[in-house]
Amino acid sequence: MEKITRVGVFTSGGDSPGMNAAIRAVVRTALYKDKKVTGIYHGYQGMIDNTMFDMDSQSVSSIIQMGGTVLKTARCMEFKTTEGRAKAYEHVRTAGIDALVAIGGDGTFTGAEIFSREFNIPVMCIPGTIDNDLNGTDLTIGYDTANNTVIEAIDKIRDTAASHNRLFFIEVMGRDSGCIALNAGVAGGAEAILLPERETAIDELIDMLEQAADRKKSSMIVIVAEGDKNGGANNVARCVQEKVGYYDTKVSILGHLQRGGAPSSADRVLATRMGYAAVNELLKGNTRATVGVRGSEIVTTPLEEALSKKELKLNEDLVEIAKIMAL
Amino acid sequence: MEKITRVGVFTSGGDSPGMNAAIRAVVRTALYKDKKVTGIYHGYQGMIDNTMFDMDSQSVSSIIQMGGTVLKTARCMEFKTTEGRAKAYEHVRTAGIDALVAIGGDGTFTGAEIFSREFNIPVMCIPGTIDNDLNGTDLTIGYDTANNTVIEAIDKIRDTAASHNRLFFIEVMGRDSGCIALNAGVAGGAEAILLPERETAIDELIDMLEQAADRKKSSMIVIVAEGDKNGGANNVARCVQEKVGYYDTKVSILGHLQRGGAPSSADRVLATRMGYAAVNELLKGNTRATVGVRGSEIVTTPLEEALSKKELKLNEDLVEIAKIMAL
Amino acid sequence: MEKITRVGVFTSGGDSPGMNAAIRAVVRTALYKDKKVTGIYHGYQGMIDNTMFDMDSQSVSSIIQMGGTVLKTARCMEFKTTEGRAKAYEHVRTAGIDALVAIGGDGTFTGAEIFSREFNIPVMCIPGTIDNDLNGTDLTIGYDTANNTVIEAIDKIRDTAASHNRLFFIEVMGRDSGCIALNAGVAGGAEAILLPERETAIDELIDMLEQAADRKKSSMIVIVAEGDKNGGANNVARCVQEKVGYYDTKVSILGHLQRGGAPSSADRVLATRMGYAAVNELLKGNTRATVGVRGSEIVTTPLEEALSKKELKLNEDLVEIAKIMAL
Amino acid sequence: MEKITRVGVFTSGGDSPGMNAAIRAVVRTALYKDKKVTGIYHGYQGMIDNTMFDMDSQSVSSIIQMGGTVLKTARCMEFKTTEGRAKAYEHVRTAGIDALVAIGGDGTFTGAEIFSREFNIPVMCIPGTIDNDLNGTDLTIGYDTANNTVIEAIDKIRDTAASHNRLFFIEVMGRDSGCIALNAGVAGGAEAILLPERETAIDELIDMLEQAADRKKSSMIVIVAEGDKNGGANNVARCVQEKVGYYDTKVSILGHLQRGGAPSSADRVLATRMGYAAVNELLKGNTRATVGVRGSEIVTTPLEEALSKKELKLNEDLVEIAKIMAL
């Protein structure tokens, strides 16, 4: 294997809080190892458009606390074509980049895997997505921050007057993954949590709410993952309202604010450790893999393995705990 | 006029952050003036249900920082009937309450005015609502906190990646009043703000967005007051999407989280000053009035006057400023 | 008077949250009025060092929510000399700047007044300091944010276990002005507040604390302005500890974190309105003055007047209210 | 072993955010398992003073988001005597408590171990302390929240103007453990971190700062754990100031505000899982142990083992990473 002299770094797909901390760690670790660093704007699109620039230590000053990504991000259709990738590689090669660090989610990993194989360029991935739906790691960068954002919203809603029979529905992110809904639901003390991974019939939900109302609760909070089979918080609220009219239902749809905000301490440390590890792994000759965290250890997993199956992230114990806590 | 020996205090209508600070100030000021204090749960409903209790200094310890209201609140239909109010007065009289402090919005003021006239009981009101839509005061308790809550949401959304042609719609509270939308829109640097007080045609909005896009902006944020004539953020987003398909539109509906949260410093100080003034005014013989703030002065306005007309709260200069700032 | 074609803008002295919002408003208002804008780094020092740059609308994009100041700030000794100011003016003139907007506090205003007189250049000031100690305005930019920062700290300290006889001292900013201490003290529900404007003997403080302890309070919070005559929170804590050993005293010194943070909604709106007004006033021919807010109106005051006397900002009613609330 | 019918729960030692979530989980899990629950105020002191009360599901409603502990806490000397423990046991026995859940730190665990052995009463411990200095778990309840609190302070300080040669010292908690200092230092992007576990000579610190200054940095942040051998941030600042006068040094001492605040999502979920596990382990016959988390698994460790040695929590890799990131 050739010696690495210049590392390219980019973020791709949906952004997540902590990506900047990862970029900073990649840049400073590479510089410390006497490598040069090229930043690539807008992910794979930037390779094709050749929007790249040389990064020094100062170029990542005071970004660790910022949400979003200073390298911007994009979804790129052209990179899915052989021609697109060829053009991208041409620019990468011309820039003198001989290894890549890709920060993003599933689609980012897929692109990285193909690109690395096609052009035999070393690539390490870093899992950055608020959804925590990636294989090869316990936690993805941004997930912790997103959970904190959601519980702040829940806490505020819980503050409001305990009028009788008021029912709040809060829709949170998670098209396929109920991680945020489940965690934030437990942390926010929700009375019910609707997850994409399992169907909850409206009648079943009404049963739960009526049991809760029987016990003691006058106001109740239901967390609905956007990917819930009933079609989102607006639909669920309408269905409940239609079936049992005595609730005053209120809906909040948090939307993209869950992607933003200053990253939490845990996300910044995780991102920093992962960025550091990604460069070191590349320099040790590891490639076509993703870094991840298992317990308190940083590990790597081949991309092929990470992409081959969806690991079940949903913590079944926590689903059970959520129910008991709502009693 | 009879000497006041016991003050009753309650919160009514929608709750707002800072109500607890007002309750605390009422209680402690009254006790300091050697009066007794009765807390009434659930506003007018609590008078009818006779859910009252004696309040000492400790009963309001460590509540100044809490959202919501420890006295709970409710909307009460029965109080709108002569019989309901008669029952309420019977309980108030039996409890030895000879003056009332009512904290809430428009409906609360109306009830207080009628009750005070019917039974000749002294009443002072304190304006507590996030909507800032009350006459007789520059600011209502909770409005400042709600604005801060909304801009935190806007800030987070602005963080997320500046993908091209991404268009965010954030729906904020304000059925009839655009105060929150306008202030938070200016403070959040929104590209456009839709207010209930004026109609904004979808085409006009699209024009504004295209101008903004022409200049420089790739991602844009539109604040939509819930009372906007186009029918809320979901509708506006759909209309824009239908007319000009090249935007990727995202919607957040903040909902009741705007009512909660720890009150801001300004709301706590305002509430404390108003609670202090309300009791002092009652003891000086002032009645059937609301306290308010004008500039840095606490003032009072007769309820009749405060209820007679809707003052235009919308700051026209700020509407103009909002447009210039979006350029 | 000559027509203005280019406005220079700078921040000087201590920074405060909201300065960026003011800069943005100055830039965008001037551009809207078809003026050019020059940004000057590091305040008066930047005039001397000639670190200036042309500002367009995008140069102030996405800064409204940022603490600090993108134009940096500095204290500048050289500007206090005739030679320094002559050099500064030379650079200002060469850059084509024919009017200035200065954002800062007392020292900034003094420099602006002298510079404007000496070289007959139009200048408008904007009050930016967390201390709220400027004449000519009810509120300075940053003060509201600083109060919110302090009460978040107080709230957190109040959370910790109510062990018996635990006494917390929190030192807040304010060398000569007790505005933050008083407001945040009231908003945080402090048991005692030590202000620079009045001496509080340690014995008097101990009396207050023992009265509070007699009534009910097991844990107490004392706010100490840094300019308190007893010498700061560490000293006060030590003195109390020496005199009455049965307290477990804990000290927090907030320091410069009070200057930072995302500006509050109120500070952003205030700064935006002031920046807008400053440019408009310059264009109307007003000069050597500061903008300010009185109630809900934006006003201007000649610098000579604003600098001639220190207005008493300390709200005496609030001092009285603070005592009653602590009972 | 006897069947358990009533579980006693208490918090002891320093409080930490998330303790309420643990209490709530213990109560609701025990009730779900058809056990009765007694809450004991003020930890071991409350056993001696017999301040106990029956807890139902509503007694822990809406506490999951609160800092501090609703059961209060205390340090108790009397419990260190045989007589004190005998009195405590008498009250525990009379109350019908036949198993205990103790939430707290090192001292709490020691007391629990002795008490359990002496009176043969089943006890499970839950690690609650912001210091993360307990054996048998990767993370203690409150540590994540404290890290978030510290980085918010660092972020705010970083906002303030980048005047030349300004040097900020932030003192954070950690008498013996540098966990908070190290993690928050990395997450906050500190230029240097002083830890209790290793001596940093002032000259060495000055070297680091001058290297940083040489590179690029005009303002620098140094995190100082309170247990640092140089004697705290005030002392370090003074020493640096004396040796190299050209820095303008500023000190913030965060103090007890690090113990407060609404717990983070991660702390709430961790506390909930641990509370749930503690009760289940007791019911399964496990005793004289602490629950903990290893990676994503909840585990238990005998108290004897957990107390026998101090595990090195300081992450050596992270110490190295911190240095590279500051370059």
PDB file of N, CA and C in Angstrom, chain A residues 159, chain B residues 16-26 28 57-70 141 145 261-273, chain C residues 151-152 154-156 158 182-191 193 217 221 318 321-322 325-326:
ATOM      1  N   ASP A 159     -44.971  21.266  31.194  1.00  0.00           N
ATOM      2  CA  ASP A 159     -45.166  22.433  32.062  1.00  0.00           C
ATOM      3  C   ASP A 159     -46.576  22.989  31.990  1.00  0.00           C
TER       4      ASP A 159
ATOM      5  N   SER B  16     -49.158  30.620  31.121  1.00  0.00           N
ATOM      6  CA  SER B  16     -47.996  31.221  30.471  1.00  0.00           C
ATOM      7  C   SER B  16     -46.839  31.241  31.460  1.00  0.00           C
ATOM      8  N   PRO B  17     -45.602  31.133  30.950  1.00  0.00           N
ATOM      9  CA  PRO B  17     -44.443  31.108  31.851  1.00  0.00           C
ATOM     10  C   PRO B  17     -44.315  32.436  32.590  1.00  0.00           C
ATOM     11  N   GLY B  18     -44.183  32.377  33.887  1.00  0.00           N
ATOM     12  CA  GLY B  18     -44.084  33.565  34.718  1.00  0.00           C
ATOM     13  C   GLY B  18     -45.301  33.713  35.614  1.00  0.00           C
ATOM     14  N   MET B  19     -46.356  32.950  35.343  1.00  0.00           N
ATOM     15  CA  MET B  19     -47.535  33.009  36.215  1.00  0.00           C
ATOM     16  C   MET B  19     -47.156  32.657  37.643  1.00  0.00           C
ATOM     17  N   ASN B  20     -46.287  31.667  37.828  1.00  0.00           N
ATOM     18  CA  ASN B  20     -45.877  31.293  39.181  1.00  0.00           C
ATOM     19  C   ASN B  20     -45.147  32.436  39.889  1.00  0.00           C
ATOM     20  N   ALA B  21     -44.349  33.178  39.125  1.00  0.00           N
ATOM     21  CA  ALA B  21     -43.656  34.318  39.727  1.00  0.00           C
ATOM     22  C   ALA B  21     -44.661  35.363  40.184  1.00  0.00           C
ATOM     23  N   ALA B  22     -45.730  35.529  39.415  1.00  0.00           N
ATOM     24  CA  ALA B  22     -46.764  36.488  39.795  1.00  0.00           C
ATOM     25  C   ALA B  22     -47.508  36.024  41.045  1.00  0.00           C
ATOM     26  N   ILE B  23     -47.841  34.748  41.085  1.00  0.00           N
ATOM     27  CA  ILE B  23     -48.516  34.187  42.270  1.00  0.00           C
ATOM     28  C   ILE B  23     -47.656  34.404  43.508  1.00  0.00           C
ATOM     29  N   ARG B  24     -46.383  34.076  43.375  1.00  0.00           N
ATOM     30  CA  ARG B  24     -45.445  34.238  44.490  1.00  0.00           C
ATOM     31  C   ARG B  24     -45.410  35.675  44.984  1.00  0.00           C
ATOM     32  N   ALA B  25     -45.371  36.600  44.043  1.00  0.00           N
ATOM     33  CA  ALA B  25     -45.293  38.007  44.431  1.00  0.00           C
ATOM     34  C   ALA B  25     -46.577  38.459  45.116  1.00  0.00           C
ATOM     35  N   VAL B  26     -47.716  38.001  44.612  1.00  0.00           N
ATOM     36  CA  VAL B  26     -48.996  38.344  45.242  1.00  0.00           C
ATOM     37  C   VAL B  26     -49.018  37.832  46.676  1.00  0.00           C
ATOM     38  N   ARG B  28     -46.523  36.886  48.709  1.00  0.00           N
ATOM     39  CA  ARG B  28     -45.555  37.435  49.661  1.00  0.00           C
ATOM     40  C   ARG B  28     -45.811  38.911  49.957  1.00  0.00           C
ATOM     41  N   SER B  57     -45.936  31.743  53.130  1.00  0.00           N
ATOM     42  CA  SER B  57     -44.758  32.108  52.355  1.00  0.00           C
ATOM     43  C   SER B  57     -44.101  30.881  51.721  1.00  0.00           C
ATOM     44  N   GLN B  58     -44.063  29.799  52.486  1.00  0.00           N
ATOM     45  CA  GLN B  58     -43.405  28.591  51.971  1.00  0.00           C
ATOM     46  C   GLN B  58     -44.174  27.940  50.829  1.00  0.00           C
ATOM     47  N   SER B  59     -45.459  28.205  50.768  1.00  0.00           N
ATOM     48  CA  SER B  59     -46.262  27.578  49.699  1.00  0.00           C
ATOM     49  C   SER B  59     -45.856  28.086  48.318  1.00  0.00           C
ATOM     50  N   VAL B  60     -45.105  29.167  48.280  1.00  0.00           N
ATOM     51  CA  VAL B  60     -44.628  29.666  46.984  1.00  0.00           C
ATOM     52  C   VAL B  60     -43.097  29.630  46.889  1.00  0.00           C
ATOM     53  N   SER B  61     -42.468  28.834  47.746  1.00  0.00           N
ATOM     54  CA  SER B  61     -41.004  28.665  47.678  1.00  0.00           C
ATOM     55  C   SER B  61     -40.606  27.905  46.427  1.00  0.00           C
ATOM     56  N   SER B  62     -39.515  28.345  45.819  1.00  0.00           N
ATOM     57  CA  SER B  62     -38.940  27.618  44.689  1.00  0.00           C
ATOM     58  C   SER B  62     -39.935  27.348  43.572  1.00  0.00           C
ATOM     59  N   ILE B  63     -40.820  28.309  43.310  1.00  0.00           N
ATOM     60  CA  ILE B  63     -41.711  28.163  42.153  1.00  0.00           C
ATOM     61  C   ILE B  63     -41.424  29.235  41.104  1.00  0.00           C
ATOM     62  N   ILE B  64     -40.611  30.224  41.454  1.00  0.00           N
ATOM     63  CA  ILE B  64     -40.395  31.352  40.539  1.00  0.00           C
ATOM     64  C   ILE B  64     -39.831  30.884  39.200  1.00  0.00           C
ATOM     65  N   GLN B  65     -39.098  29.782  39.201  1.00  0.00           N
ATOM     66  CA  GLN B  65     -38.436  29.320  37.977  1.00  0.00           C
ATOM     67  C   GLN B  65     -39.264  28.293  37.206  1.00  0.00           C
ATOM     68  N   MET B  66     -40.437  27.946  37.727  1.00  0.00           N
ATOM     69  CA  MET B  66     -41.223  26.891  37.094  1.00  0.00           C
ATOM     70  C   MET B  66     -42.193  27.428  36.044  1.00  0.00           C
ATOM     71  N   GLY B  67     -42.263  26.756  34.899  1.00  0.00           N
ATOM     72  CA  GLY B  67     -43.291  27.049  33.919  1.00  0.00           C
ATOM     73  C   GLY B  67     -44.650  26.624  34.453  1.00  0.00           C
ATOM     74  N   GLY B  68     -45.708  26.891  33.710  1.00  0.00           N
ATOM     75  CA  GLY B  68     -47.048  26.512  34.137  1.00  0.00           C
ATOM     76  C   GLY B  68     -47.509  27.346  35.322  1.00  0.00           C
ATOM     77  N   THR B  69     -48.480  26.812  36.050  1.00  0.00           N
ATOM     78  CA  THR B  69     -48.972  27.511  37.235  1.00  0.00           C
ATOM     79  C   THR B  69     -49.299  26.511  38.324  1.00  0.00           C
ATOM     80  N   VAL B  70     -48.775  26.722  39.511  1.00  0.00           N
ATOM     81  CA  VAL B  70     -49.036  25.802  40.620  1.00  0.00           C
ATOM     82  C   VAL B  70     -50.499  25.844  41.043  1.00  0.00           C
ATOM     83  N   ILE B 141     -47.145  38.811  30.654  1.00  0.00           N
ATOM     84  CA  ILE B 141     -46.247  37.819  31.257  1.00  0.00           C
ATOM     85  C   ILE B 141     -46.212  36.557  30.399  1.00  0.00           C
ATOM     86  N   THR B 145     -40.660  34.946  27.203  1.00  0.00           N
ATOM     87  CA  THR B 145     -40.209  33.550  27.241  1.00  0.00           C
ATOM     88  C   THR B 145     -40.589  32.822  25.956  1.00  0.00           C
ATOM     89  N   GLY B 261     -41.731  25.936  29.660  1.00  0.00           N
ATOM     90  CA  GLY B 261     -40.348  26.326  29.889  1.00  0.00           C
ATOM     91  C   GLY B 261     -40.198  27.228  31.089  1.00  0.00           C
ATOM     92  N   ALA B 262     -38.990  27.259  31.640  1.00  0.00           N
ATOM     93  CA  ALA B 262     -38.687  28.183  32.728  1.00  0.00           C
ATOM     94  C   ALA B 262     -38.836  29.599  32.202  1.00  0.00           C
ATOM     95  N   PRO B 263     -39.528  30.464  32.936  1.00  0.00           N
ATOM     96  CA  PRO B 263     -39.687  31.841  32.458  1.00  0.00           C
ATOM     97  C   PRO B 263     -38.347  32.559  32.356  1.00  0.00           C
ATOM     98  N   SER B 264     -38.268  33.459  31.391  1.00  0.00           N
ATOM     99  CA  SER B 264     -37.061  34.276  31.232  1.00  0.00           C
ATOM    100  C   SER B 264     -36.920  35.218  32.408  1.00  0.00           C
ATOM    101  N   SER B 265     -35.736  35.788  32.541  1.00  0.00           N
ATOM    102  CA  SER B 265     -35.491  36.762  33.604  1.00  0.00           C
ATOM    103  C   SER B 265     -36.483  37.915  33.500  1.00  0.00           C
ATOM    104  N   ALA B 266     -36.665  38.428  32.298  1.00  0.00           N
ATOM    105  CA  ALA B 266     -37.557  39.576  32.122  1.00  0.00           C
ATOM    106  C   ALA B 266     -38.985  39.234  32.533  1.00  0.00           C
ATOM    107  N   ASP B 267     -39.452  38.035  32.196  1.00  0.00           N
ATOM    108  CA  ASP B 267     -40.808  37.654  32.583  1.00  0.00           C
ATOM    109  C   ASP B 267     -40.949  37.484  34.086  1.00  0.00           C
ATOM    110  N   ARG B 268     -39.905  36.964  34.719  1.00  0.00           N
ATOM    111  CA  ARG B 268     -39.989  36.791  36.169  1.00  0.00           C
ATOM    112  C   ARG B 268     -40.016  38.141  36.890  1.00  0.00           C
ATOM    113  N   VAL B 269     -39.185  39.068  36.398  1.00  0.00           N
ATOM    114  CA  VAL B 269     -39.141  40.375  37.043  1.00  0.00           C
ATOM    115  C   VAL B 269     -40.449  41.108  36.788  1.00  0.00           C
ATOM    116  N   LEU B 270     -40.934  41.045  35.556  1.00  0.00           N
ATOM    117  CA  LEU B 270     -42.210  41.687  35.225  1.00  0.00           C
ATOM    118  C   LEU B 270     -43.340  41.117  36.087  1.00  0.00           C
ATOM    119  N   ALA B 271     -43.390  39.806  36.187  1.00  0.00           N
ATOM    120  CA  ALA B 271     -44.444  39.149  36.963  1.00  0.00           C
ATOM    121  C   ALA B 271     -44.341  39.524  38.439  1.00  0.00           C
ATOM    122  N   THR B 272     -43.126  39.610  38.927  1.00  0.00           N
ATOM    123  CA  THR B 272     -42.934  39.966  40.339  1.00  0.00           C
ATOM    124  C   THR B 272     -43.383  41.398  40.596  1.00  0.00           C
ATOM    125  N   ARG B 273     -43.000  42.288  39.696  1.00  0.00           N
ATOM    126  CA  ARG B 273     -43.411  43.676  39.860  1.00  0.00           C
ATOM    127  C   ARG B 273     -44.923  43.820  39.752  1.00  0.00           C
TER     128      ARG B 273
ATOM    129  N   ILE C 151     -29.668  33.795  35.666  1.00  0.00           N
ATOM    130  CA  ILE C 151     -30.738  33.043  36.350  1.00  0.00           C
ATOM    131  C   ILE C 151     -30.680  31.555  36.024  1.00  0.00           C
ATOM    132  N   GLU C 152     -30.144  31.207  34.862  1.00  0.00           N
ATOM    133  CA  GLU C 152     -29.946  29.772  34.603  1.00  0.00           C
ATOM    134  C   GLU C 152     -28.978  29.175  35.619  1.00  0.00           C
ATOM    135  N   ILE C 154     -28.431  30.395  38.670  1.00  0.00           N
ATOM    136  CA  ILE C 154     -29.113  30.383  39.970  1.00  0.00           C
ATOM    137  C   ILE C 154     -30.073  29.205  40.045  1.00  0.00           C
ATOM    138  N   ASP C 155     -30.831  29.003  38.985  1.00  0.00           N
ATOM    139  CA  ASP C 155     -31.794  27.892  38.968  1.00  0.00           C
ATOM    140  C   ASP C 155     -31.093  26.559  39.214  1.00  0.00           C
ATOM    141  N   LYS C 156     -29.941  26.400  38.585  1.00  0.00           N
ATOM    142  CA  LYS C 156     -29.225  25.135  38.742  1.00  0.00           C
ATOM    143  C   LYS C 156     -28.747  24.960  40.174  1.00  0.00           C
ATOM    144  N   ARG C 158     -30.106  26.258  42.798  1.00  0.00           N
ATOM    145  CA  ARG C 158     -31.263  26.017  43.661  1.00  0.00           C
ATOM    146  C   ARG C 158     -31.705  24.552  43.604  1.00  0.00           C
ATOM    147  N   LEU C 182     -29.227  42.903  40.785  1.00  0.00           N
ATOM    148  CA  LEU C 182     -30.575  43.160  41.298  1.00  0.00           C
ATOM    149  C   LEU C 182     -31.629  42.420  40.488  1.00  0.00           C
ATOM    150  N   ASN C 183     -31.573  42.555  39.172  1.00  0.00           N
ATOM    151  CA  ASN C 183     -32.564  41.900  38.328  1.00  0.00           C
ATOM    152  C   ASN C 183     -32.480  40.384  38.417  1.00  0.00           C
ATOM    153  N   ALA C 184     -31.278  39.869  38.276  1.00  0.00           N
ATOM    154  CA  ALA C 184     -31.133  38.418  38.318  1.00  0.00           C
ATOM    155  C   ALA C 184     -31.420  37.902  39.724  1.00  0.00           C
ATOM    156  N   GLY C 185     -31.106  38.718  40.707  1.00  0.00           N
ATOM    157  CA  GLY C 185     -31.405  38.324  42.091  1.00  0.00           C
ATOM    158  C   GLY C 185     -32.908  38.197  42.311  1.00  0.00           C
ATOM    159  N   VAL C 186     -33.653  39.177  41.816  1.00  0.00           N
ATOM    160  CA  VAL C 186     -35.114  39.110  41.936  1.00  0.00           C
ATOM    161  C   VAL C 186     -35.645  37.927  41.129  1.00  0.00           C
ATOM    162  N   ALA C 187     -35.156  37.793  39.905  1.00  0.00           N
ATOM    163  CA  ALA C 187     -35.654  36.732  39.025  1.00  0.00           C
ATOM    164  C   ALA C 187     -35.260  35.344  39.521  1.00  0.00           C
ATOM    165  N   GLY C 188     -34.133  35.267  40.209  1.00  0.00           N
ATOM    166  CA  GLY C 188     -33.666  33.975  40.708  1.00  0.00           C
ATOM    167  C   GLY C 188     -34.175  33.673  42.100  1.00  0.00           C
ATOM    168  N   GLY C 189     -34.851  34.631  42.700  1.00  0.00           N
ATOM    169  CA  GLY C 189     -35.387  34.405  44.043  1.00  0.00           C
ATOM    170  C   GLY C 189     -34.305  34.343  45.105  1.00  0.00           C
ATOM    171  N   ALA C 190     -33.295  35.188  44.964  1.00  0.00           N
ATOM    172  CA  ALA C 190     -32.196  35.184  45.927  1.00  0.00           C
ATOM    173  C   ALA C 190     -32.650  35.662  47.301  1.00  0.00           C
ATOM    174  N   GLU C 191     -31.999  35.141  48.329  1.00  0.00           N
ATOM    175  CA  GLU C 191     -32.346  35.543  49.686  1.00  0.00           C
ATOM    176  C   GLU C 191     -31.709  36.888  50.044  1.00  0.00           C
ATOM    177  N   ILE C 193     -29.054  40.232  48.172  1.00  0.00           N
ATOM    178  CA  ILE C 193     -28.374  40.756  46.989  1.00  0.00           C
ATOM    179  C   ILE C 193     -27.437  41.875  47.427  1.00  0.00           C
ATOM    180  N   LYS C 217     -36.100  28.657  55.574  1.00  0.00           N
ATOM    181  CA  LYS C 217     -35.200  28.313  54.506  1.00  0.00           C
ATOM    182  C   LYS C 217     -33.972  27.576  55.040  1.00  0.00           C
ATOM    183  N   ILE C 221     -29.408  31.528  48.871  1.00  0.00           N
ATOM    184  CA  ILE C 221     -28.566  32.020  47.790  1.00  0.00           C
ATOM    185  C   ILE C 221     -28.371  33.523  47.941  1.00  0.00           C
ATOM    186  N   LEU C 318     -37.462  48.124  42.935  1.00  0.00           N
ATOM    187  CA  LEU C 318     -37.077  46.727  42.804  1.00  0.00           C
ATOM    188  C   LEU C 318     -36.202  46.280  43.983  1.00  0.00           C
ATOM    189  N   ILE C 321     -38.735  45.553  46.522  1.00  0.00           N
ATOM    190  CA  ILE C 321     -39.444  44.318  46.166  1.00  0.00           C
ATOM    191  C   ILE C 321     -38.573  43.087  46.465  1.00  0.00           C
ATOM    192  N   ALA C 322     -37.291  43.210  46.139  1.00  0.00           N
ATOM    193  CA  ALA C 322     -36.373  42.087  46.389  1.00  0.00           C
ATOM    194  C   ALA C 322     -36.403  41.668  47.845  1.00  0.00           C
ATOM    195  N   MET C 325     -39.760  39.956  48.702  1.00  0.00           N
ATOM    196  CA  MET C 325     -39.854  38.620  48.092  1.00  0.00           C
ATOM    197  C   MET C 325     -39.007  37.585  48.837  1.00  0.00           C
ATOM    198  N   ALA C 326     -37.969  38.051  49.517  1.00  0.00           N
ATOM    199  CA  ALA C 326     -37.087  37.117  50.228  1.00  0.00           C
ATOM    200  C   ALA C 326     -37.657  36.711  51.583  1.00  0.00           C
TER     201      ALA C 326
END
